[in-house]
Coordinates of C-alpha atoms in Angstrom, one line a residue:
M1 CA 73.8 20.5 24.1
D2 CA 75.4 19.2 21.3
T3 CA 72.4 19.0 18.4
H4 CA 74.9 17.2 16.0
G5 CA 76.7 14.5 18.1
I6 CA 75.4 12.1 20.9
S7 CA 74.1 13.1 23.6
F8 CA 73.1 10.4 25.6
T9 CA 74.0 6.5 25.3
S10 CA 72.2 3.7 27.3
L11 CA 74.5 0.2 27.5
G12 CA 71.5 -1.4 29.6
L13 CA 69.7 -4.2 28.2
I14 CA 66.4 -4.4 26.1
I15 CA 64.1 -7.4 26.9
L16 CA 61.2 -9.0 25.5
D17 CA 58.7 -9.5 28.4
E18 CA 55.9 -11.7 28.8
I19 CA 53.6 -10.8 31.5
R20 CA 51.1 -12.7 33.4
F21 CA 48.3 -11.8 35.5
P22 CA 45.6 -14.4 37.0
N23 CA 42.9 -15.4 34.5
Q24 CA 44.0 -13.3 31.9
A25 CA 45.5 -14.0 28.5
P26 CA 49.1 -13.0 28.5
L27 CA 50.6 -10.0 26.9
I28 CA 53.6 -11.5 24.9
D29 CA 57.0 -9.0 23.4
I30 CA 56.4 -6.4 25.5
I31 CA 59.4 -4.1 25.4
G32 CA 61.6 -3.8 28.6
G33 CA 65.1 -3.9 30.4
S34 CA 67.4 -1.0 31.6
G35 CA 68.2 0.4 28.5
A36 CA 64.7 0.5 27.0
Y37 CA 63.4 2.6 29.5
A38 CA 66.7 4.7 30.7
T39 CA 66.5 5.5 26.5
L40 CA 62.7 6.1 26.4
G41 CA 63.3 8.9 29.5
A42 CA 65.8 10.8 27.0
R43 CA 63.8 10.5 24.4
L44 CA 60.9 12.0 25.8
F45 CA 62.8 15.6 25.9
L46 CA 64.4 15.4 22.5
P47 CA 61.7 15.8 19.9
H48 CA 62.7 15.0 16.4
P49 CA 65.3 15.9 14.7
H50 CA 67.1 16.1 18.0
S51 CA 66.0 12.7 19.0
Q52 CA 69.3 11.9 16.5
C53 CA 71.3 12.8 19.7
I54 CA 70.2 9.6 21.7
G55 CA 72.3 6.5 20.7
W56 CA 71.3 2.7 21.9
I57 CA 73.1 -0.3 21.0
I58 CA 70.6 -2.9 21.1
H59 CA 71.9 -6.9 21.0
V60 CA 69.0 -9.0 20.1
G61 CA 68.4 -12.4 18.7
N62 CA 67.2 -14.2 15.7
D63 CA 63.6 -13.7 16.9
F64 CA 63.7 -10.5 17.3
P65 CA 59.7 -8.7 16.3
E66 CA 60.1 -7.0 13.1
S67 CA 57.6 -5.2 14.9
V68 CA 59.4 -4.1 17.9
K69 CA 62.4 -3.0 15.8
N70 CA 59.9 -0.7 13.8
R71 CA 58.5 0.5 17.0
L72 CA 62.0 1.6 18.1
E73 CA 63.2 2.9 14.8
S74 CA 59.8 5.1 14.6
W75 CA 61.5 7.0 17.7
G76 CA 64.0 8.5 15.2
I77 CA 67.4 7.9 17.6
S78 CA 70.4 6.5 16.5
L79 CA 69.8 2.8 16.8
V80 CA 72.4 0.2 16.3
V81 CA 71.3 -3.4 16.1
E82 CA 73.4 -5.9 16.6
R83 CA 71.8 -9.5 15.9
E84 CA 72.8 -12.5 17.0
A85 CA 72.2 -15.3 14.0
D86 CA 72.0 -18.5 16.4
K87 CA 70.6 -17.1 19.3
P88 CA 67.1 -16.2 21.0
S89 CA 66.7 -12.9 22.1
M90 CA 66.6 -12.0 25.7
R91 CA 63.4 -12.3 27.1
G92 CA 61.9 -12.5 30.6
L93 CA 58.9 -13.9 32.1
L94 CA 56.9 -11.3 34.6
E95 CA 54.0 -12.6 36.7
Y96 CA 51.9 -10.7 38.6
K97 CA 50.2 -12.3 41.9
D98 CA 46.9 -10.0 41.8
T99 CA 45.6 -7.2 39.2
T100 CA 46.9 -4.2 41.0
F101 CA 50.0 -4.6 39.6
G102 CA 51.5 -5.0 43.5
P103 CA 53.5 -8.9 44.5
K104 CA 55.3 -10.1 41.2
D105 CA 57.7 -12.5 40.3
F106 CA 60.6 -11.9 37.2
K107 CA 62.6 -14.5 35.7
Y108 CA 64.7 -14.6 32.5
T109 CA 63.9 -17.1 30.5
T110 CA 66.7 -17.2 28.1
P111 CA 70.4 -16.5 28.6
F112 CA 71.6 -12.8 28.3
L113 CA 72.9 -10.6 25.4
S114 CA 75.1 -8.0 27.1
V115 CA 76.2 -4.7 25.1
R116 CA 79.9 -4.3 25.0
E117 CA 82.0 -1.4 25.0
S118 CA 83.3 -2.5 22.0
S119 CA 80.7 -2.5 19.7
L120 CA 80.7 1.4 20.2
E121 CA 83.8 1.3 17.8
G122 CA 83.1 2.7 14.7
T123 CA 80.0 4.2 15.8
R124 CA 78.9 8.0 16.8
L125 CA 78.0 6.5 19.9
L126 CA 81.8 6.5 21.1
H127 CA 81.4 10.2 21.2
S128 CA 78.3 10.3 23.8
M129 CA 78.2 13.1 26.5
V130 CA 76.5 10.7 29.0
Y131 CA 76.6 6.8 29.1
H132 CA 74.2 4.8 31.6
Y133 CA 74.9 1.4 33.0
L134 CA 73.2 -0.8 35.2
E135 CA 76.0 -3.3 36.7
T136 CA 77.4 -5.1 39.4
P137 CA 80.0 -3.0 41.9
H138 CA 82.3 -5.8 40.8
N139 CA 82.0 -5.0 37.0
I140 CA 81.1 -1.4 36.5
A141 CA 84.9 -0.6 37.2
Q142 CA 86.0 -2.9 34.2
H143 CA 83.3 -1.5 31.8
V144 CA 84.2 2.3 32.2
S145 CA 87.9 1.5 32.0
T146 CA 87.2 0.2 28.7
L147 CA 85.1 2.5 27.3
F148 CA 87.8 5.0 28.5
D149 CA 90.3 3.0 27.0
L150 CA 88.2 3.2 23.4
R151 CA 87.6 6.8 23.7
K152 CA 91.6 7.6 24.3
K153 CA 92.6 5.4 21.5
K154 CA 90.3 7.7 19.3
G155 CA 91.4 10.9 20.2
I156 CA 88.4 11.7 22.4
S157 CA 89.6 13.9 25.4
E158 CA 86.2 14.9 26.8
Q159 CA 85.4 13.1 29.8
P160 CA 81.7 12.0 29.7
L161 CA 79.3 11.5 32.4
I162 CA 78.8 8.2 33.9
I163 CA 75.5 7.3 35.2
W164 CA 75.4 4.2 37.5
E165 CA 72.4 2.2 38.8
P166 CA 73.5 -1.1 40.5
A167 CA 72.3 -4.5 39.6
P168 CA 69.6 -5.1 42.0
P169 CA 70.5 -8.9 42.9
S170 CA 74.2 -7.4 43.5
C171 CA 72.6 -4.8 46.3
R172 CA 73.7 -7.1 49.3
K173 CA 75.5 -5.9 52.7
E174 CA 78.7 -8.1 51.5
N175 CA 79.2 -5.7 48.2
L176 CA 79.2 -2.8 50.4
E177 CA 82.7 -2.4 50.1
A178 CA 83.0 -3.0 46.6
C179 CA 80.4 -0.5 45.9
L180 CA 82.1 2.1 47.3
D181 CA 85.2 1.2 45.3
A182 CA 83.1 0.8 42.5
V183 CA 81.4 4.7 42.6
L184 CA 85.1 6.4 42.3
F185 CA 84.5 5.4 38.3
V186 CA 81.6 7.4 37.9
D187 CA 79.8 10.5 38.5
V188 CA 76.0 9.9 39.6
F189 CA 75.5 6.2 41.4
S190 CA 71.6 6.0 41.3
P191 CA 70.3 2.8 43.7
N192 CA 66.5 2.6 44.8
H193 CA 66.1 3.0 48.3
I194 CA 65.3 -0.6 48.5
E195 CA 68.6 -1.2 47.0
L196 CA 70.1 1.6 48.9
A197 CA 69.1 -0.4 52.1
A198 CA 69.8 -3.6 50.8
L199 CA 73.5 -2.4 50.8
F200 CA 73.8 -1.2 54.1
G201 CA 72.0 -4.3 55.3
E202 CA 68.7 -2.8 56.4
S203 CA 65.9 -4.6 55.0
P204 CA 63.2 -2.7 53.6
L205 CA 60.8 -3.1 56.7
A206 CA 63.5 -1.7 58.7
I207 CA 62.9 1.6 57.2
G208 CA 59.1 1.6 57.5
V209 CA 57.0 3.5 55.2
V210 CA 60.0 5.5 54.3
D211 CA 62.6 6.8 56.8
K212 CA 64.2 9.7 55.0
G213 CA 66.7 10.4 57.4
K214 CA 68.0 7.0 57.6
I215 CA 68.1 7.2 53.4
E216 CA 69.6 10.5 53.5
D217 CA 72.4 9.4 56.3
M218 CA 73.2 6.4 54.1
A219 CA 73.5 8.2 50.5
A220 CA 75.7 10.7 52.5
R221 CA 77.7 7.8 53.4
V222 CA 78.4 6.9 50.0
V223 CA 78.6 11.1 49.0
N224 CA 81.5 11.4 51.6
S225 CA 83.5 8.2 50.2
G226 CA 84.1 9.8 47.6
I227 CA 82.2 9.5 43.8
G228 CA 84.2 10.1 40.8
A229 CA 87.6 11.0 40.3
D230 CA 87.4 14.2 41.8
G231 CA 85.4 13.0 44.9
K232 CA 82.4 15.6 43.6
G233 CA 79.9 13.0 42.2
I234 CA 76.5 12.8 43.4
V235 CA 74.0 10.1 44.7
I236 CA 70.3 10.1 43.5
V237 CA 68.1 7.8 45.5
R238 CA 65.0 6.9 43.5
A239 CA 62.1 6.2 46.0
G240 CA 59.3 5.2 43.6
E241 CA 56.1 7.1 45.1
H242 CA 57.9 8.8 47.8
G243 CA 59.9 10.8 45.3
C244 CA 64.0 11.0 45.3
L245 CA 66.7 12.4 47.0
V246 CA 69.3 14.3 45.4
C247 CA 72.6 14.3 47.4
G248 CA 76.0 15.9 46.7
R249 CA 79.0 16.8 48.3
D250 CA 78.5 20.5 47.4
T251 CA 74.7 20.0 47.8
L252 CA 72.5 20.2 50.8
P253 CA 70.0 16.9 50.8
M254 CA 67.0 17.6 48.6
W255 CA 63.8 15.5 48.2
L256 CA 61.4 16.4 45.4
P257 CA 58.0 14.3 44.8
P258 CA 57.2 12.1 41.9
F259 CA 55.1 14.1 39.2
Y260 CA 51.7 12.6 40.0
K261 CA 52.2 13.4 43.9
A262 CA 53.0 16.9 43.2
V263 CA 50.6 17.9 40.7
L264 CA 47.5 15.7 41.6
G265 CA 47.9 15.4 45.1
E266 CA 48.4 12.6 47.7
T267 CA 45.1 10.3 46.7
Q268 CA 44.8 11.0 42.9
H269 CA 46.7 8.6 40.9
F270 CA 44.4 7.2 38.5
K271 CA 47.0 7.3 35.7
V272 CA 49.3 5.4 37.9
V273 CA 49.4 1.7 36.1
D274 CA 52.6 -0.1 36.2
P275 CA 56.0 1.2 38.2
T276 CA 58.3 -1.2 35.7
G277 CA 60.9 1.1 34.1
A278 CA 59.9 4.2 35.8
G279 CA 63.3 4.5 37.7
N280 CA 65.0 3.8 34.6
A281 CA 63.4 6.3 32.4
F282 CA 64.1 9.1 35.5
L283 CA 67.8 8.8 34.7
G284 CA 67.4 8.9 31.1
G285 CA 65.3 12.2 31.7
Y286 CA 68.0 13.3 34.4
A287 CA 70.6 13.2 31.7
V288 CA 69.1 15.0 29.4
G289 CA 67.9 17.8 32.1
Y290 CA 71.6 17.9 33.2
L291 CA 72.7 18.3 29.6
K292 CA 70.1 21.2 29.3
T293 CA 70.6 22.9 32.7
E294 CA 73.9 21.9 34.4
S295 CA 71.9 21.4 37.7
I296 CA 71.8 18.2 39.6
V297 CA 68.7 19.3 41.1
E298 CA 66.7 20.8 38.0
A299 CA 67.6 17.6 35.9
A300 CA 65.6 15.7 38.7
Y301 CA 62.6 17.6 37.5
Y302 CA 63.4 16.1 34.0
G303 CA 63.8 12.6 35.6
S304 CA 61.0 12.6 37.8
V305 CA 58.6 13.8 34.6
A306 CA 60.1 11.1 32.7
A307 CA 59.2 8.7 34.9
S308 CA 55.8 9.6 35.2
F309 CA 55.4 8.5 31.3
A310 CA 56.7 5.3 32.1
L311 CA 54.3 4.6 35.0
E312 CA 51.0 4.8 32.6
Q313 CA 50.7 1.8 30.9
V314 CA 52.2 -1.9 30.9
G315 CA 55.4 -0.9 29.1
M316 CA 56.0 1.9 26.4
P317 CA 54.1 4.9 26.3
E318 CA 52.3 5.8 22.5
K319 CA 54.2 8.4 20.2
S320 CA 51.8 10.7 18.1
G321 CA 52.6 13.9 16.4
K322 CA 56.1 15.1 14.8
G323 CA 58.3 17.8 16.4
D324 CA 56.8 20.8 18.3
G325 CA 53.5 18.8 17.9
E326 CA 55.3 15.3 18.9
L327 CA 52.8 13.9 22.0
W328 CA 53.6 10.9 24.1
N329 CA 50.3 9.2 25.7
G330 CA 48.5 12.5 24.1
V331 CA 50.8 14.6 26.3
N332 CA 53.4 17.5 25.3
V333 CA 56.6 16.7 27.3
S334 CA 57.9 20.4 27.6
S335 CA 54.2 21.4 29.3
R336 CA 54.2 18.5 31.7
L337 CA 57.8 19.9 33.0
D338 CA 56.7 23.1 33.1
E339 CA 53.3 22.0 35.1
Y340 CA 56.0 20.4 37.2
K341 CA 58.2 23.2 37.7
S342 CA 55.2 25.4 38.7
K343 CA 53.9 23.0 41.3
L344 CA 57.2 23.1 43.0
S345 CA 57.5 26.5 43.0
Y346 CA 54.6 27.3 44.4
E347 CA 54.8 24.9 47.2
G348 CA 58.1 26.7 47.7
Q349 CA 56.4 30.1 47.8
K350 CA 53.6 28.6 49.8
G351 CA 56.6 27.2 52.5
E352 CA 58.4 30.5 52.6
S353 CA 54.9 32.2 53.6

């Protein structure tokens, strides 16, 4: 991994959430959005000073809280802040129906403030090794083409890794063909299992608890249609408490368990609080894992561990300490990764005996 340049950049959003529970005071200005959680996932594995290899542009309004900006700056990343003088920051309202973090409604309460590729010009972020997008099938090709044109104009010949998660509202059967066309422009396509089912016209109930065979069949169809310019890209299906599926043309489909199910067992989920953002964090962790290992499966170990930190609270985990002594929620990230690897190795050996 390049220790001087930019390794990972998310072009996802930052959203300030108001979170409401029945009969409780609302939580205000909670950091959210695909860009926020993906950046967190990458940041977990790059303590300072390597954290400067993570780039993120945030497009915010005139009401963006200084406390939130200070918290993001405390991560030690290469943060670029674009501020609108006459517009509000992006905000959302998340209303839970009960206190179990189960049924919920979400809506945006302000207009979108998207990040434009042109904002990368004049910054180190234009040289990033990986870019993360959350976009619709109809828009992703244009975004990637614009990015590549900007890099070419600056004489950047290296091809970055493009990770794309489809925007959830666009995951409908009528968009399947557009999606199969769009994956030609990316290297990693990563819907969650509900989004993948929706693209193929399957309702979540039709899949049942989780029909892994059906998920594999749908992922294989995307892989076989050709992902990336060389057709050798991969699909990662993020399936929440059921883990993730890694599927590529040259790789047998492989399921990996989530961190908590792997390490603590089926019933011990006492640290799991809120699943919001875990899938985005998975992809940030995956990106860094791939740069470190060059293995699409080992990279998913990093993703699974990154997701575990997003699950433990509402909003972002707490960072403490510095450098090699850095902790998130009081835990050393590398130690948690080792714990996860050890558990998978043990289960693998047990399965072979």
